[in-house]
mmCIF file of C-alpha atoms in Angstrom:
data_model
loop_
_atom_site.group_PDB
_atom_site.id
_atom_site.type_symbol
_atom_site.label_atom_id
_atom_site.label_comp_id
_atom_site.label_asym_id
_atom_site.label_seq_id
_atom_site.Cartn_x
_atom_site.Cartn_y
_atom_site.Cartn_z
ATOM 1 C CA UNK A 1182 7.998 11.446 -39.387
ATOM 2 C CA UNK A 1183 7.854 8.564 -41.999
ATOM 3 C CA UNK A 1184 8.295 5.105 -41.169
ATOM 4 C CA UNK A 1185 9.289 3.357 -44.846
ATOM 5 C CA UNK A 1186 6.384 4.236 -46.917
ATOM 6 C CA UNK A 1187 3.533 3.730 -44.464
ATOM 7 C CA UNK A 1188 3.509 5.839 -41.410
ATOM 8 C CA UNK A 1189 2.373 8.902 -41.568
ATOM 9 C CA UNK A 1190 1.942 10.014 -38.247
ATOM 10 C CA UNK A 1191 4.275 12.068 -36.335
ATOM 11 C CA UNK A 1192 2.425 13.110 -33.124
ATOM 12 C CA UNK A 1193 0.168 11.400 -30.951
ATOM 13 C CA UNK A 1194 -3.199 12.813 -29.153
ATOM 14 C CA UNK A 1195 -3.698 11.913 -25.785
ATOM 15 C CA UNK A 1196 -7.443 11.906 -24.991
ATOM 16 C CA UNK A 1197 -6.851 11.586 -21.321
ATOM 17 C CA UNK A 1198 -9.669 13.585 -19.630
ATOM 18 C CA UNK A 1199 -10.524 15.890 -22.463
ATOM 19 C CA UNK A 1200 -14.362 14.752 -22.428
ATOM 20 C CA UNK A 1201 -14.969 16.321 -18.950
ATOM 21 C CA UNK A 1202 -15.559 20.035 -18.635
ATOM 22 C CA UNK A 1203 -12.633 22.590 -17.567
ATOM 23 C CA UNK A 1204 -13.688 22.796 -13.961
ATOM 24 C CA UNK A 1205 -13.203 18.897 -13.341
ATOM 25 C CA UNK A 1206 -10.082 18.668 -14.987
ATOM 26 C CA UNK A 1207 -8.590 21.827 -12.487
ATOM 27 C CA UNK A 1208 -9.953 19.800 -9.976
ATOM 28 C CA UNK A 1209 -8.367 16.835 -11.385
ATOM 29 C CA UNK A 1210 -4.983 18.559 -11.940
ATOM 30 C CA UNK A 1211 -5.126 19.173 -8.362
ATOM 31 C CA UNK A 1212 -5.803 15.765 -6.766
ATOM 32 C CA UNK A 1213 -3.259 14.172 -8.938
ATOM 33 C CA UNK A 1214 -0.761 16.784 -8.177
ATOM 34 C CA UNK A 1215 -1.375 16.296 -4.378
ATOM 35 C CA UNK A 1216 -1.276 12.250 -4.693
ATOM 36 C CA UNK A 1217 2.138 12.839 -7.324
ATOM 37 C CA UNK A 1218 3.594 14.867 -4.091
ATOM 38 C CA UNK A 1219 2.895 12.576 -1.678
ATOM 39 C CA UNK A 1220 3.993 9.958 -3.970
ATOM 40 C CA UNK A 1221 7.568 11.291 -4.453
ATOM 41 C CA UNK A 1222 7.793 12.024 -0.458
ATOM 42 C CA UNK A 1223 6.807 9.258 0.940
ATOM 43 C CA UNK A 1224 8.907 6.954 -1.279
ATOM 44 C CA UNK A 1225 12.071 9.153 -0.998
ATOM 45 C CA UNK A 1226 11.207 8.741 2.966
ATOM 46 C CA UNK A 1227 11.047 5.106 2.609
ATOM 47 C CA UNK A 1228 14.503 5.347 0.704
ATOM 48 C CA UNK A 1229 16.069 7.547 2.921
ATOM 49 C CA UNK A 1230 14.839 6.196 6.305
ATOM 50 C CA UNK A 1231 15.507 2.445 5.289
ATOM 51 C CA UNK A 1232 19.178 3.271 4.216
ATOM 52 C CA UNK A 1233 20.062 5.449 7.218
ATOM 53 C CA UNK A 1234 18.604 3.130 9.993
ATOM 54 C CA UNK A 1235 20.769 0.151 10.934
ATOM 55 C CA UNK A 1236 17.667 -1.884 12.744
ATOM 56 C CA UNK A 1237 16.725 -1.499 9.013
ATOM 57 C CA UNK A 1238 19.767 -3.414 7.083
ATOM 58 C CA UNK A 1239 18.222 -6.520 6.619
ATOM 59 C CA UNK A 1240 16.359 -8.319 3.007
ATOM 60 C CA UNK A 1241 13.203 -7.462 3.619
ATOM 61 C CA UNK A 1242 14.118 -3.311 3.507
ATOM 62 C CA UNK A 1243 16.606 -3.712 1.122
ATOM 63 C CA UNK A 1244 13.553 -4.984 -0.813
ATOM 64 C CA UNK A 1245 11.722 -2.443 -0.111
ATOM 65 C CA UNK A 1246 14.018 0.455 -0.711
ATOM 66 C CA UNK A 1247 14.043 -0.904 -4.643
ATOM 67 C CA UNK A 1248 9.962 -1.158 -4.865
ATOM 68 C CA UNK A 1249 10.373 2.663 -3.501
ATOM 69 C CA UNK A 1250 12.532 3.599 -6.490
ATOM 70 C CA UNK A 1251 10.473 1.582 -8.947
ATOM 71 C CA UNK A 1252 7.583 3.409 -7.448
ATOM 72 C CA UNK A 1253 9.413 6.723 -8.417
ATOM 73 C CA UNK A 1254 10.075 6.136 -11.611
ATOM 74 C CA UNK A 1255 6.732 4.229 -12.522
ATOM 75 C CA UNK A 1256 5.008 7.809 -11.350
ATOM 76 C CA UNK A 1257 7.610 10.097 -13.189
ATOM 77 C CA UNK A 1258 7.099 8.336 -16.273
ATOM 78 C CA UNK A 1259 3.059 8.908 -16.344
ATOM 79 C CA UNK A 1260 2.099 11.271 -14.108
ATOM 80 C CA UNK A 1261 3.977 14.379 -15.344
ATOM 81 C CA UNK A 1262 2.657 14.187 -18.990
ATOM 82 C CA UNK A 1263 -0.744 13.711 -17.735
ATOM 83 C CA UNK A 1264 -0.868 16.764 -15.500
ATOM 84 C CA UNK A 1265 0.468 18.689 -18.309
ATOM 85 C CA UNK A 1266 -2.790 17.485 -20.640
ATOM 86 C CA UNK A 1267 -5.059 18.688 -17.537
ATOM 87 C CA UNK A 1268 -3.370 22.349 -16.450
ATOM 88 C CA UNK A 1269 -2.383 23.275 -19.908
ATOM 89 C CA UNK A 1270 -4.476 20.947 -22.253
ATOM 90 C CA UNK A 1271 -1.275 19.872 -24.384
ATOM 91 C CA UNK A 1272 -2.517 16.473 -25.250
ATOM 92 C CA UNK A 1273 0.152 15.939 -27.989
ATOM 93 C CA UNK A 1274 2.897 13.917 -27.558
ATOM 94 C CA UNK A 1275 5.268 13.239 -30.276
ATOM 95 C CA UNK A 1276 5.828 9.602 -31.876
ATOM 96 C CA UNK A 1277 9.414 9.311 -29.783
ATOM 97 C CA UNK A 1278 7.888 10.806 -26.392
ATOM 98 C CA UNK A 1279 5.117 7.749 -27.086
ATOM 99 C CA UNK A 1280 7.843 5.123 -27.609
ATOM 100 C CA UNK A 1281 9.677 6.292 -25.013
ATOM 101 C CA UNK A 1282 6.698 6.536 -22.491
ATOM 102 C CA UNK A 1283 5.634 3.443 -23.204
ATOM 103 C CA UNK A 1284 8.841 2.019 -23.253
ATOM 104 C CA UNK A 1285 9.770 2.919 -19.502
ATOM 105 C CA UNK A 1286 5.781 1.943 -18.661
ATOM 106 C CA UNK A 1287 7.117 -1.908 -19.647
ATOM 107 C CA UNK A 1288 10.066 -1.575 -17.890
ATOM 108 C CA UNK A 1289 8.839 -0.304 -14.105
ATOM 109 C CA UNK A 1290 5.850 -2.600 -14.753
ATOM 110 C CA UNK A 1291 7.295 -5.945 -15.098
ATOM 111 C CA UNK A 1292 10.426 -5.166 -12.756
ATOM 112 C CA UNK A 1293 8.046 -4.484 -10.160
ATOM 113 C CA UNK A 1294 5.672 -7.586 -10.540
ATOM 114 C CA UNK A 1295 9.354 -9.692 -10.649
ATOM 115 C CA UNK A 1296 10.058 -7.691 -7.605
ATOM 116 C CA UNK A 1297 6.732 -8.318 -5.764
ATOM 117 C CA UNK A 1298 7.623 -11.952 -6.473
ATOM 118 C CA UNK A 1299 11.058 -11.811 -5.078
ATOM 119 C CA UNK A 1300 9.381 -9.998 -1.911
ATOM 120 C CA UNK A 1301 6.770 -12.895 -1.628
ATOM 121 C CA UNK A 1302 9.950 -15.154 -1.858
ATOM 122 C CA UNK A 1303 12.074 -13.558 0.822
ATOM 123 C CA UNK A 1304 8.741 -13.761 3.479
ATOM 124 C CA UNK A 1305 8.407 -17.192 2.418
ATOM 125 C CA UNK A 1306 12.028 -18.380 3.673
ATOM 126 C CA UNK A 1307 11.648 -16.282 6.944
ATOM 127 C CA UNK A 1308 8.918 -17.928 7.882
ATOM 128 C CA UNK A 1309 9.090 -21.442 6.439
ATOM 129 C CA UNK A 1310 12.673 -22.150 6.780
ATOM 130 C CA UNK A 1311 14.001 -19.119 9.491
ATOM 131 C CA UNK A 1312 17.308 -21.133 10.567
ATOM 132 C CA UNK A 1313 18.663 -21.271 7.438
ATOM 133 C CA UNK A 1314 17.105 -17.437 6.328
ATOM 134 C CA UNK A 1315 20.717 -15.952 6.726
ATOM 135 C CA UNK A 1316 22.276 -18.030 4.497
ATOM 136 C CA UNK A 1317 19.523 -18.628 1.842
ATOM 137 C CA UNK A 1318 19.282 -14.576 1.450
ATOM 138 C CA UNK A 1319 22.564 -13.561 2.108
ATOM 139 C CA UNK A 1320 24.026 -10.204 0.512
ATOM 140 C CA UNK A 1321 25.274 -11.427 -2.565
ATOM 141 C CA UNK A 1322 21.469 -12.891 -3.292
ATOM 142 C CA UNK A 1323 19.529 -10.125 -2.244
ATOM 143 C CA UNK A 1324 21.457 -8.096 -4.903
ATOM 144 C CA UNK A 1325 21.049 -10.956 -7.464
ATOM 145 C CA UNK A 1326 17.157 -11.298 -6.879
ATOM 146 C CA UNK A 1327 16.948 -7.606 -7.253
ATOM 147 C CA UNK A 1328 19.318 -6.902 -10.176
ATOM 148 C CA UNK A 1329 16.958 -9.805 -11.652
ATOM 149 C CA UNK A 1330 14.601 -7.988 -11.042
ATOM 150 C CA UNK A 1331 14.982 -5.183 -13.033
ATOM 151 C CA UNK A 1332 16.141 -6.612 -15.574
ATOM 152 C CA UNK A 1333 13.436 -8.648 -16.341
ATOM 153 C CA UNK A 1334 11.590 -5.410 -16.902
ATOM 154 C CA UNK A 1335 14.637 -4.721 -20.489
ATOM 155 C CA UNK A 1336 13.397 -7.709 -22.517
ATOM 156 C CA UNK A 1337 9.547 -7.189 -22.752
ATOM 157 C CA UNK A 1338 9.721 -3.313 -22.766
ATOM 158 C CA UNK A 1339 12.504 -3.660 -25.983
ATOM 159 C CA UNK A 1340 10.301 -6.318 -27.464
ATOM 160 C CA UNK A 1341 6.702 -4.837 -26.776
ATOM 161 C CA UNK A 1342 7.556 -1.224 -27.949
ATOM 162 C CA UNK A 1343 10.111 -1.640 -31.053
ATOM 163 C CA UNK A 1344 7.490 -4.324 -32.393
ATOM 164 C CA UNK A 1345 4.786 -2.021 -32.032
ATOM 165 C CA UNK A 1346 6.537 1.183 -33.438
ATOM 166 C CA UNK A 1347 7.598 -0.554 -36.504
ATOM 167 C CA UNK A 1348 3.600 -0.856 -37.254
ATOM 168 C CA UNK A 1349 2.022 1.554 -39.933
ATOM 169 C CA UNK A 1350 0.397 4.389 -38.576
ATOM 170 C CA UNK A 1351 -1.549 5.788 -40.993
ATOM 171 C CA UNK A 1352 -4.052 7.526 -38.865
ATOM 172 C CA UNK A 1353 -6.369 8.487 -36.856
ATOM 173 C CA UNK A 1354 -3.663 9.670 -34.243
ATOM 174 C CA UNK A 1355 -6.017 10.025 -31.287
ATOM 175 C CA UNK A 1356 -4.891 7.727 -28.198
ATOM 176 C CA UNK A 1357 -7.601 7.028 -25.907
ATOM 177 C CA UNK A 1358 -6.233 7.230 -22.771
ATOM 178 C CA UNK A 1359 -3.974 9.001 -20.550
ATOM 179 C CA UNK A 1360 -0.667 7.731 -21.731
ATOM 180 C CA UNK A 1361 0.718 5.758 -24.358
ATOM 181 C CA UNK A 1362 -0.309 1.989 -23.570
ATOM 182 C CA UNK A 1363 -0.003 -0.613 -25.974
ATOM 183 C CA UNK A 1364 -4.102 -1.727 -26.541
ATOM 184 C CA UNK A 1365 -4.708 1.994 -27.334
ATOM 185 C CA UNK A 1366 -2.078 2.625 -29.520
ATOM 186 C CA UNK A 1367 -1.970 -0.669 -31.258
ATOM 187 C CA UNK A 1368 -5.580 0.127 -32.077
ATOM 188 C CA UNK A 1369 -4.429 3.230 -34.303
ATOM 189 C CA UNK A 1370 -2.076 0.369 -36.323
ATOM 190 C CA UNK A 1371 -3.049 0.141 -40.020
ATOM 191 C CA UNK A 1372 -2.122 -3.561 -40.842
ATOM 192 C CA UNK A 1373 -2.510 -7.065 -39.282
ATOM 193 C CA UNK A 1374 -1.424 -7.336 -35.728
ATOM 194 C CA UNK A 1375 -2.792 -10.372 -34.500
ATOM 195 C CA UNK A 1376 1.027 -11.851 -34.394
ATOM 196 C CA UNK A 1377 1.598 -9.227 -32.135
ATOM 197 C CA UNK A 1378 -1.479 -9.614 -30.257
ATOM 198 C CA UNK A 1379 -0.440 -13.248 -29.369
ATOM 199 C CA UNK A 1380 3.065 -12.389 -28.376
ATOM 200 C CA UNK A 1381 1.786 -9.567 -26.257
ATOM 201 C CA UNK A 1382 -0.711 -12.188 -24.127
ATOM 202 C CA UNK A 1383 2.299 -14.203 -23.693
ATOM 203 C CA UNK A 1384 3.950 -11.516 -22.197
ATOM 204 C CA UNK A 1385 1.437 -10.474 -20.161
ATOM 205 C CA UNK A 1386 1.265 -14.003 -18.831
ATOM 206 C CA UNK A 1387 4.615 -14.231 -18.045
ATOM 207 C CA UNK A 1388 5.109 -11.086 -16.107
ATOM 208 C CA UNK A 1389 1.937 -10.683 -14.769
ATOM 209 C CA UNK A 1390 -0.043 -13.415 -14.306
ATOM 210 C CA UNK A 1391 3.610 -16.116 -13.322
ATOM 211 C CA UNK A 1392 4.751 -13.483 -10.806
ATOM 212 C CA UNK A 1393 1.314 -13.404 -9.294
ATOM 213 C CA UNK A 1394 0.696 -17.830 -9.100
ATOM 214 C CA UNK A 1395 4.708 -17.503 -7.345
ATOM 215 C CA UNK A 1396 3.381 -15.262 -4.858
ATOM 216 C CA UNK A 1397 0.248 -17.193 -4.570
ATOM 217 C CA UNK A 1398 2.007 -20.347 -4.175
ATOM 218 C CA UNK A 1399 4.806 -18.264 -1.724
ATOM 219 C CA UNK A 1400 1.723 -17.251 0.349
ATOM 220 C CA UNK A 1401 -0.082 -20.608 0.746
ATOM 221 C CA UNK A 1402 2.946 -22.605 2.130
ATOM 222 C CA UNK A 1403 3.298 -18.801 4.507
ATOM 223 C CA UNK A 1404 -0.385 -19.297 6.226
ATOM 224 C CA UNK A 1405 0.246 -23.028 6.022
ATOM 225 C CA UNK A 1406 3.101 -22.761 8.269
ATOM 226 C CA UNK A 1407 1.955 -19.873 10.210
ATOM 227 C CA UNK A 1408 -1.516 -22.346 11.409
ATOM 228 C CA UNK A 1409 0.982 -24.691 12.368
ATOM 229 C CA UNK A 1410 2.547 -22.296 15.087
ATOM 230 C CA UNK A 1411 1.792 -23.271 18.645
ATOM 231 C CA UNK A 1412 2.268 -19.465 19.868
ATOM 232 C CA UNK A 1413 -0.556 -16.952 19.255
ATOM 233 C CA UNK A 1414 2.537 -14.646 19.611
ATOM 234 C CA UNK A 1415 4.358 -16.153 16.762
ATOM 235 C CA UNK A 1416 1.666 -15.942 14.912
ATOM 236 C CA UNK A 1417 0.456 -12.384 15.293
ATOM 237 C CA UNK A 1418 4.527 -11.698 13.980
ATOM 238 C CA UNK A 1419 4.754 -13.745 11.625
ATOM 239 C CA UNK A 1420 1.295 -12.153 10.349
ATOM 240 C CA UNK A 1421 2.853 -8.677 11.179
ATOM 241 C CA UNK A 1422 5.820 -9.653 8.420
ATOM 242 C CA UNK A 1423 3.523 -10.358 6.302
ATOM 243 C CA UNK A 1424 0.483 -8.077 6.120
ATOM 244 C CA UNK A 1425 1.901 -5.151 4.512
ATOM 245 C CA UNK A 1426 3.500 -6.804 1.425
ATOM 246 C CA UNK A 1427 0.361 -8.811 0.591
ATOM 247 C CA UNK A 1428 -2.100 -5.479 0.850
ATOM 248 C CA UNK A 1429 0.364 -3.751 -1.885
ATOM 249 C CA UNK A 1430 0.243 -7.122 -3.807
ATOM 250 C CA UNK A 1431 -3.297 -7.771 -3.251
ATOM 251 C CA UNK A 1432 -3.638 -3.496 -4.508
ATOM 252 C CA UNK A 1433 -1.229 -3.650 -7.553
ATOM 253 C CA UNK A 1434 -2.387 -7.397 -8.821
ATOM 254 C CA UNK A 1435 -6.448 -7.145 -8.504
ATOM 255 C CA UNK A 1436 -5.796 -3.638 -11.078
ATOM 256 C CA UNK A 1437 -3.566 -4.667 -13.296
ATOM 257 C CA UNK A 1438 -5.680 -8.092 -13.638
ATOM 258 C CA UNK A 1439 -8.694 -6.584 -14.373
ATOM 259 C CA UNK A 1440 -7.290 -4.160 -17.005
ATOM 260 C CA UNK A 1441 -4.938 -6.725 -19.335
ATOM 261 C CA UNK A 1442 -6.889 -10.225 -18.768
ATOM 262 C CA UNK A 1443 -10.659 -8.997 -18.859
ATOM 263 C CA UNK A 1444 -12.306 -9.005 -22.590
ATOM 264 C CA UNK A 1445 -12.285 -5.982 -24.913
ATOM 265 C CA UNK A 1446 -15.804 -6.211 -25.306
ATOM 266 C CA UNK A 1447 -16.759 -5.928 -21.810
ATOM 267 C CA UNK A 1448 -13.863 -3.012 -21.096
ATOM 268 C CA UNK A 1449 -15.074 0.445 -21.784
ATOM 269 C CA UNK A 1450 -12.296 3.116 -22.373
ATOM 270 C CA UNK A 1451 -13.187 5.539 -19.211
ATOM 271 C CA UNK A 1452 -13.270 2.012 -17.058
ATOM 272 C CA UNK A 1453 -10.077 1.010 -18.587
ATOM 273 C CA UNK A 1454 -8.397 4.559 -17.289
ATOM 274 C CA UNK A 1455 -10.230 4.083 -13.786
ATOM 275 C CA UNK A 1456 -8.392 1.200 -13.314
ATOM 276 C CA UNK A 1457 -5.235 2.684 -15.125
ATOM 277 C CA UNK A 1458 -5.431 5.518 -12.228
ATOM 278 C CA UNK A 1459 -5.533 2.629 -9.858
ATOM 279 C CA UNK A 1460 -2.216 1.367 -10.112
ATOM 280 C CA UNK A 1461 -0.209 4.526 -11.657
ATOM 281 C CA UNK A 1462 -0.751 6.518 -9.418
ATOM 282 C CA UNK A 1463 -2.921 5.693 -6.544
ATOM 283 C CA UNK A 1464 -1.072 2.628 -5.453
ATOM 284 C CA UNK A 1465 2.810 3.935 -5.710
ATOM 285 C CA UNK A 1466 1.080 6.561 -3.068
ATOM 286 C CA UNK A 1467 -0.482 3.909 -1.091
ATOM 287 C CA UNK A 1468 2.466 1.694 -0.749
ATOM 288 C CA UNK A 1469 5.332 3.859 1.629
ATOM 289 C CA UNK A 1470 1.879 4.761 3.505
ATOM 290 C CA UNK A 1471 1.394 0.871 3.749
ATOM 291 C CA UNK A 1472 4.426 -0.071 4.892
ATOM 292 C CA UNK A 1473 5.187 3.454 7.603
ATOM 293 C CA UNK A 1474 0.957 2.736 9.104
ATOM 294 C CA UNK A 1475 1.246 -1.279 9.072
ATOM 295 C CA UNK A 1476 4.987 -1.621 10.037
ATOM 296 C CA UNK A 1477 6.409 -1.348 13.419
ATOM 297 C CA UNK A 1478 9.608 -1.022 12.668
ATOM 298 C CA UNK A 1479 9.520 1.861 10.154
ATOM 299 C CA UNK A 1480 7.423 3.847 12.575
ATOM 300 C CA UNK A 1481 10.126 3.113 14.961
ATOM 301 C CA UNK A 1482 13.016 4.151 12.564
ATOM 302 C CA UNK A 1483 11.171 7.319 11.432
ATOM 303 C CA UNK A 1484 10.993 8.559 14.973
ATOM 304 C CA UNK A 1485 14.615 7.580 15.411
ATOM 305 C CA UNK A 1486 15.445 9.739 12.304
ATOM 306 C CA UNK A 1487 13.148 12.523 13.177
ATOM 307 C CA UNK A 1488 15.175 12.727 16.713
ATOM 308 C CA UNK A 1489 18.594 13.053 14.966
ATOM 309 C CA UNK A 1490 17.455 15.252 12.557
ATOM 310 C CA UNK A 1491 15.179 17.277 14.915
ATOM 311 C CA UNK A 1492 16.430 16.812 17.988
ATOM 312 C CA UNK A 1493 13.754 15.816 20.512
ATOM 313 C CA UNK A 1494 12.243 19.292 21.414
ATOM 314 C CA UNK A 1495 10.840 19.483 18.299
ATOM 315 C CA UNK A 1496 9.206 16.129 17.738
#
């Protein structure tokens, strides 16, 4: 595949786990399978039992029916290709399947730190301003904050990966990692990309690290107001409301931080896929189990669901 008169390279090799012997990487294949199954399940379940319950119809759900199908499609992106290296050691991916990986990496990514935000955002007027709650998110603004949303995640994935992909790559093709991210791929670029480099770290900044001082901020005003309750029973709720969305925030954000802001120099590759791992694919597992364990509700709707479905002799 030739790029004007520079590029030269028309397949990619995905390290991934390569370096480890045979008998890890079955082992591997296996674990990641398991966690990519229960991935899929429980965010479908989320999906399903959210839409079908109607103690379940309010902002807060409809929230987190979308971070369930961002969830999905974060894992389907990744996950596949990288059991494929593992079970059948087809590390090569061809320069489109990159783009296109990487592409839909961008998207999920920033939609779902914009959608953390907006989640951080919608706690925030429950609790600090509950009287007016119904009117501030109303229908028509749930569906703006989420069709924002996602579409925050368009701009920096068309940016990101056309600029990249217009580079020279003249070779070595040999991506160290598990899938096509931009520091591993950019490092195969044959020409200056410290332009790039600098537009990238404003990106980053602006859907990682802006989403992340929102929720901060959304958070301090939350405990603020919460101390301020006279009831110990208000505040255990309000907590309650709380609890789960900050420990998939507090999950997602203390990854993705350490992987994009630390220095090159002190980030080794196999660290740098650790902490990939961490929020591809071990945190879109964690979260439906997050928010079923932690939340009252959803444990109540699931039974609910389970008894129409089941009927209760078999529950």
């Amino acid at each position: 595949m030739m790029w004007g008169n520079w590029t030269v390279v028309s397949e990619f090799v995905l390290v991934s786990f390569s370096t480890l012997s045979s008998e890890i990487q079955a082992l591997l294949f296996f674990l990641f399978l398991t966690i990519y199954l229960v991935t899929l399940m429980g965010n479908v379940l989320i999906i399903l039992v959210t839409t079908a319950d109607s103690a379940l119809q309010n902002p807060m759900y409809f929230f987190l029916r979308n971070l369930s199908f961002l969830e999905i499609g974060f894992n389907l992106v990744i996950v596949p290709k990288m059991l494929d290296t593992l079970i059948i050691q087809d590390t090569t991916i061809s320069f489109l399947g990159c783009a296109t990986q990487m592409y839909f990496f961008f998207f999920f990514g920033a939609a779902e730190c914009c959608l953390l935000a907006t989640m951080a955002y919608d706690r925030y007027v429950a609790i600090c301003d509950p009287l007016r709650y119904p009117i501030i998110m109303n229908r028509r603004a749930c569906a703006q904050l989420a069709a924002a949303s996602w579409f925050s995640g368009f701009p920096v994935a068309t940016v990101q990966t056309t600029w990249i992909f217009s580079f020279p790559f003249c070779g070595p093709n040999r991506v160290n990692h598990f899938f096509c991210d931009s520091p591993p791929v950019i490092a195969l670029v044959c020409a200056d990309t410290s332009l790039f480099e600098l537009e990238a770290l404003t990106a980053t900044v602006l859907f990682i690290l802006f989403p992340f001082l929102l929720i901060l901020g959304s958070y301090v005003r939350i405990l603020s107001t919460i101390f301020r309750m006279p009831s110990a029973e208000g505040k255990r709720k309000a907590f309650s409301t709380c609890s789960s969305h900050l420990l998939v925030v507090s999950l997602f954000y203390s990854t993705a931080i350490l992987t994009y802001f630390r220095p090159r120099s002190s980030t080794s590759p196999e660290s740098k896929k650790l902490l990939s791992l961490s929020y591809t694919v071990v945190t879109p597992m964690l979260n439906p189990i997050i928010y079923s364990l932690r939340n009252s509700e959803v444990k109540a709707a699931l039974r609910r669901v389970l008894h129409r479905t089941l009927g209760p002799q078999k529950i």
